CSV table of C-alpha atoms and ligand atoms in Angstrom, one decimal:
chain,number,residue,atom,x,y,z
A,24,UNK,CA,106.1,70.5,101.3
A,25,UNK,CA,107.9,67.8,99.3
A,26,UNK,CA,105.8,64.7,98.7
A,27,UNK,CA,107.6,61.4,98.6
A,28,UNK,CA,105.8,58.5,97.0
A,29,UNK,CA,105.9,54.9,98.1
A,30,UNK,CA,104.9,52.4,95.4
A,31,UNK,CA,101.9,50.6,97.0
A,32,UNK,CA,101.2,47.6,94.9
A,33,UNK,CA,102.6,45.1,97.4
A,34,UNK,CA,105.2,45.0,100.2
A,35,UNK,CA,106.1,47.0,103.3
A,36,UNK,CA,104.6,50.3,102.3
A,37,UNK,CA,103.4,51.5,105.8
A,38,UNK,CA,106.9,51.2,107.3
A,39,UNK,CA,108.3,53.5,104.7
A,40,UNK,CA,105.5,56.0,105.1
A,41,UNK,CA,106.1,56.1,108.9
A,42,UNK,CA,109.9,56.5,108.4
A,43,UNK,CA,109.2,59.5,106.0
A,44,UNK,CA,107.0,61.1,108.6
A,45,UNK,CA,109.8,60.7,111.2
A,46,UNK,CA,112.2,62.3,108.7
A,47,UNK,CA,109.9,65.3,108.4
A,48,UNK,CA,108.4,64.9,104.9
A,49,UNK,CA,105.0,63.8,103.6
A,50,UNK,CA,104.9,60.2,102.3
A,51,UNK,CA,102.1,59.2,100.0
A,52,UNK,CA,101.1,55.8,98.7
A,53,UNK,CA,101.4,55.5,94.9
A,54,UNK,CA,99.1,53.1,92.9
A,55,UNK,CA,98.2,55.1,89.9
A,56,UNK,CA,99.9,57.3,87.3
A,57,UNK,CA,98.0,60.3,88.6
A,58,UNK,CA,99.5,59.7,92.1
A,59,UNK,CA,103.0,59.2,90.5
A,60,UNK,CA,102.7,62.6,88.7
A,61,UNK,CA,102.2,64.3,92.1
A,62,UNK,CA,105.3,63.1,93.9
A,63,UNK,CA,108.8,64.5,93.9
A,64,UNK,CA,110.6,61.2,94.5
A,65,UNK,CA,109.6,57.5,94.7
A,66,UNK,CA,110.5,54.6,97.0
A,67,UNK,CA,110.0,51.0,95.9
A,68,UNK,CA,109.6,48.9,99.1
A,69,UNK,CA,110.5,45.4,100.0
A,70,UNK,CA,108.2,42.6,98.9
A,71,UNK,CA,108.1,40.1,96.1
A,72,UNK,CA,109.8,41.2,92.8
A,73,UNK,CA,108.0,38.7,90.5
A,74,UNK,CA,104.6,39.9,91.7
A,75,UNK,CA,105.4,43.6,91.6
A,76,UNK,CA,106.8,43.5,88.1
A,77,UNK,CA,103.6,41.9,86.9
A,78,UNK,CA,101.5,44.4,88.8
A,79,UNK,CA,103.5,47.3,87.4
A,80,UNK,CA,102.6,46.2,83.9
A,81,UNK,CA,99.0,45.5,84.8
A,82,UNK,CA,98.6,49.0,86.4
A,83,UNK,CA,100.5,50.6,83.4
A,84,UNK,CA,103.1,52.1,85.7
A,85,UNK,CA,106.3,50.7,84.2
A,86,UNK,CA,106.8,53.2,81.5
A,87,UNK,CA,105.7,56.3,83.5
A,88,UNK,CA,108.2,55.4,86.3
A,89,UNK,CA,111.0,55.0,83.7
A,90,UNK,CA,110.1,58.3,82.1
A,91,UNK,CA,110.0,60.2,85.5
A,92,UNK,CA,113.4,58.8,86.5
A,93,UNK,CA,114.9,59.5,83.1
A,94,UNK,CA,113.8,63.1,83.6
A,95,UNK,CA,115.5,63.4,87.0
A,96,UNK,CA,113.1,62.1,89.7
A,97,UNK,CA,115.0,60.4,92.5
A,98,UNK,CA,114.1,56.8,93.1
A,99,UNK,CA,115.2,54.3,95.9
A,100,UNK,CA,114.6,50.6,95.9
A,101,UNK,CA,114.9,48.6,99.1
A,102,UNK,CA,115.5,44.8,98.8
A,103,UNK,CA,112.7,43.8,96.3
A,104,UNK,CA,112.8,47.5,95.1
A,105,UNK,CA,116.5,47.1,94.3
A,106,UNK,CA,115.7,44.1,92.2
A,107,UNK,CA,112.9,46.0,90.4
A,108,UNK,CA,115.1,49.0,89.5
A,109,UNK,CA,118.2,46.9,88.4
A,110,UNK,CA,119.3,46.5,84.9
A,111,UNK,CA,120.1,42.8,85.2
A,112,UNK,CA,118.8,40.2,87.6
A,113,UNK,CA,120.1,36.7,88.0
A,114,UNK,CA,117.2,34.3,88.6
A,115,UNK,CA,114.4,36.4,87.4
A,116,UNK,CA,112.4,35.4,84.3
A,117,UNK,CA,111.2,38.8,83.3
A,118,UNK,CA,112.8,42.2,82.6
A,119,UNK,CA,113.0,44.8,85.3
A,120,UNK,CA,113.0,48.6,85.0
A,121,UNK,CA,116.7,48.9,84.1
A,122,UNK,CA,117.2,52.2,86.0
A,123,UNK,CA,120.3,51.2,88.0
A,124,UNK,CA,123.4,49.8,86.1
A,125,UNK,CA,124.0,46.8,88.3
A,126,UNK,CA,123.4,43.0,88.3
A,127,UNK,CA,121.7,41.6,91.4
A,128,UNK,CA,121.2,38.1,92.5
A,129,UNK,CA,117.9,37.4,94.3
A,130,UNK,CA,117.8,35.6,97.7
A,131,UNK,CA,121.6,35.6,97.6
A,132,UNK,CA,122.1,36.0,101.4
A,133,UNK,CA,119.9,33.0,102.0
A,134,UNK,CA,116.3,32.0,102.8
A,135,UNK,CA,114.0,33.4,105.4
A,136,UNK,CA,115.6,31.6,108.4
A,137,UNK,CA,119.0,33.1,107.5
A,138,UNK,CA,117.5,36.7,107.7
A,139,UNK,CA,119.5,38.9,110.0
A,140,UNK,CA,120.2,42.3,111.4
A,141,UNK,CA,123.8,43.3,110.8
A,142,UNK,CA,126.0,46.2,112.0
A,143,UNK,CA,126.8,47.7,108.7
A,144,UNK,CA,129.5,50.5,108.3
A,145,UNK,CA,128.3,53.1,105.8
A,146,UNK,CA,130.8,55.9,105.4
A,147,UNK,CA,128.3,58.2,103.8
A,148,UNK,CA,126.1,58.1,106.9
A,149,UNK,CA,129.0,58.4,109.4
A,150,UNK,CA,128.9,56.9,112.9
A,151,UNK,CA,127.5,54.7,114.4
A,152,UNK,CA,127.2,51.6,112.2
A,153,UNK,CA,123.8,51.1,110.6
A,154,UNK,CA,121.5,48.3,111.9
A,155,UNK,CA,120.8,46.7,108.4
A,156,UNK,CA,117.9,44.2,108.3
A,157,UNK,CA,118.4,41.6,105.6
A,158,UNK,CA,115.3,39.5,104.7
A,159,UNK,CA,115.8,37.0,101.7
A,160,UNK,CA,118.0,39.8,100.4
A,161,UNK,CA,119.7,40.2,97.0
A,162,UNK,CA,123.3,41.1,96.7
A,163,UNK,CA,124.9,43.2,93.9
A,164,UNK,CA,127.4,41.2,91.9
A,165,UNK,CA,128.2,43.7,89.1
A,166,UNK,CA,128.4,47.5,89.3
A,167,UNK,CA,128.4,49.6,86.2
A,168,UNK,CA,131.0,52.4,85.6
A,169,UNK,CA,128.7,55.3,86.8
A,170,UNK,CA,127.6,53.5,90.0
A,171,UNK,CA,129.1,54.3,93.4
A,172,UNK,CA,129.4,51.5,96.0
A,173,UNK,CA,128.3,52.8,99.4
A,174,UNK,CA,128.3,49.6,101.5
A,175,UNK,CA,129.3,46.0,101.3
A,176,UNK,CA,128.5,42.9,103.4
A,177,UNK,CA,130.8,39.8,103.2
A,178,UNK,CA,132.5,41.3,100.0
A,179,UNK,CA,129.2,41.8,98.2
A,180,UNK,CA,127.6,45.2,97.3
A,181,UNK,CA,124.5,46.0,99.4
A,182,UNK,CA,124.1,49.8,98.9
A,183,UNK,CA,124.8,51.7,95.7
A,184,UNK,CA,124.0,55.0,94.1
A,185,UNK,CA,123.9,56.2,90.5
A,186,UNK,CA,123.1,59.9,90.4
A,187,UNK,CA,119.7,60.1,92.0
A,188,UNK,CA,119.0,56.4,91.8
A,189,UNK,CA,119.6,54.6,95.2
A,190,UNK,CA,119.5,50.9,95.9
A,191,UNK,CA,119.8,49.0,99.2
A,192,UNK,CA,119.7,45.2,99.7
A,193,UNK,CA,118.5,45.8,103.2
A,194,UNK,CA,115.4,47.4,104.8
A,195,UNK,CA,116.1,50.8,106.6
A,196,UNK,CA,112.3,51.2,107.0
A,197,UNK,CA,112.2,48.3,109.4
A,198,UNK,CA,114.4,50.1,112.0
A,199,UNK,CA,113.9,53.4,113.9
A,200,UNK,CA,117.1,54.7,112.3
A,201,UNK,CA,116.1,57.1,109.5
A,202,UNK,CA,119.6,58.1,108.2
A,203,UNK,CA,119.1,56.3,104.9
A,204,UNK,CA,115.7,58.0,104.4
A,205,UNK,CA,117.4,61.3,105.1
A,206,UNK,CA,120.3,60.5,102.7
A,207,UNK,CA,117.7,59.7,100.0
A,208,UNK,CA,115.9,63.0,100.7
A,209,UNK,CA,119.1,65.0,100.1
A,210,UNK,CA,119.3,63.6,96.6
A,211,UNK,CA,116.2,65.8,95.9
A,212,UNK,CA,118.4,68.8,96.6
A,213,UNK,CA,121.7,67.9,94.9
A,214,UNK,CA,121.2,64.8,92.7
A,215,UNK,CA,124.7,65.0,91.1
A,216,UNK,CA,126.7,65.2,94.4
B,302,LIG,N1,113.4,37.8,97.9
B,302,LIG,C1,112.5,38.8,97.4
B,302,LIG,C2,112.4,38.9,95.9
B,302,LIG,O1,113.2,38.3,95.3
B,302,LIG,C3,112.9,40.2,98.1
B,302,LIG,C4,112.7,40.1,99.6
B,302,LIG,C5,112.5,41.4,100.2
B,302,LIG,O2,112.1,42.4,99.6
B,302,LIG,N2,112.6,41.4,101.5
B,302,LIG,O3,111.6,39.6,95.4
């Protein structure tokens, strides 16, 4: 059975593991390179990007993740995870992983008290609209030539894909709707499509 890793340095790890179980695959927490080596794909959850970038370096996981993704491992970042995988981040004083050719702006949809669940049309998922949870969410303000825009909110990109690299500003793991998890899992079968 496929094993899908969830980076477990900080953030909403358990919610992703539960969503993976509902989607019919085995989710495993990843804290070490040995655990990373054993998974077929990796999810970086929501959390705090400044903290996680520091922890990735402290746990010597930054380069191993880059190497796995460069050799084809699918990766998906949700909210903080989107920031961590981006090439450029406005308002962040340290480099991120640079795996997704976008520029994101942290906290762009407002502070905690402006967090919201929004009915988001996502053509790739079909009907009905997706209940997208935004919590101090980033938006995507530049999209590189190889990046496909999958959803927008108020004219700003909130879901993109570049080959088998997926990014969402929102938190599908905080709903009972597993369609984005299933969409990510299909990237394991046909990354180029
Ligand atoms: N605002 C957080 C950050 O910049 C992300 C918030 C989230 O993941 N819900 O890291």
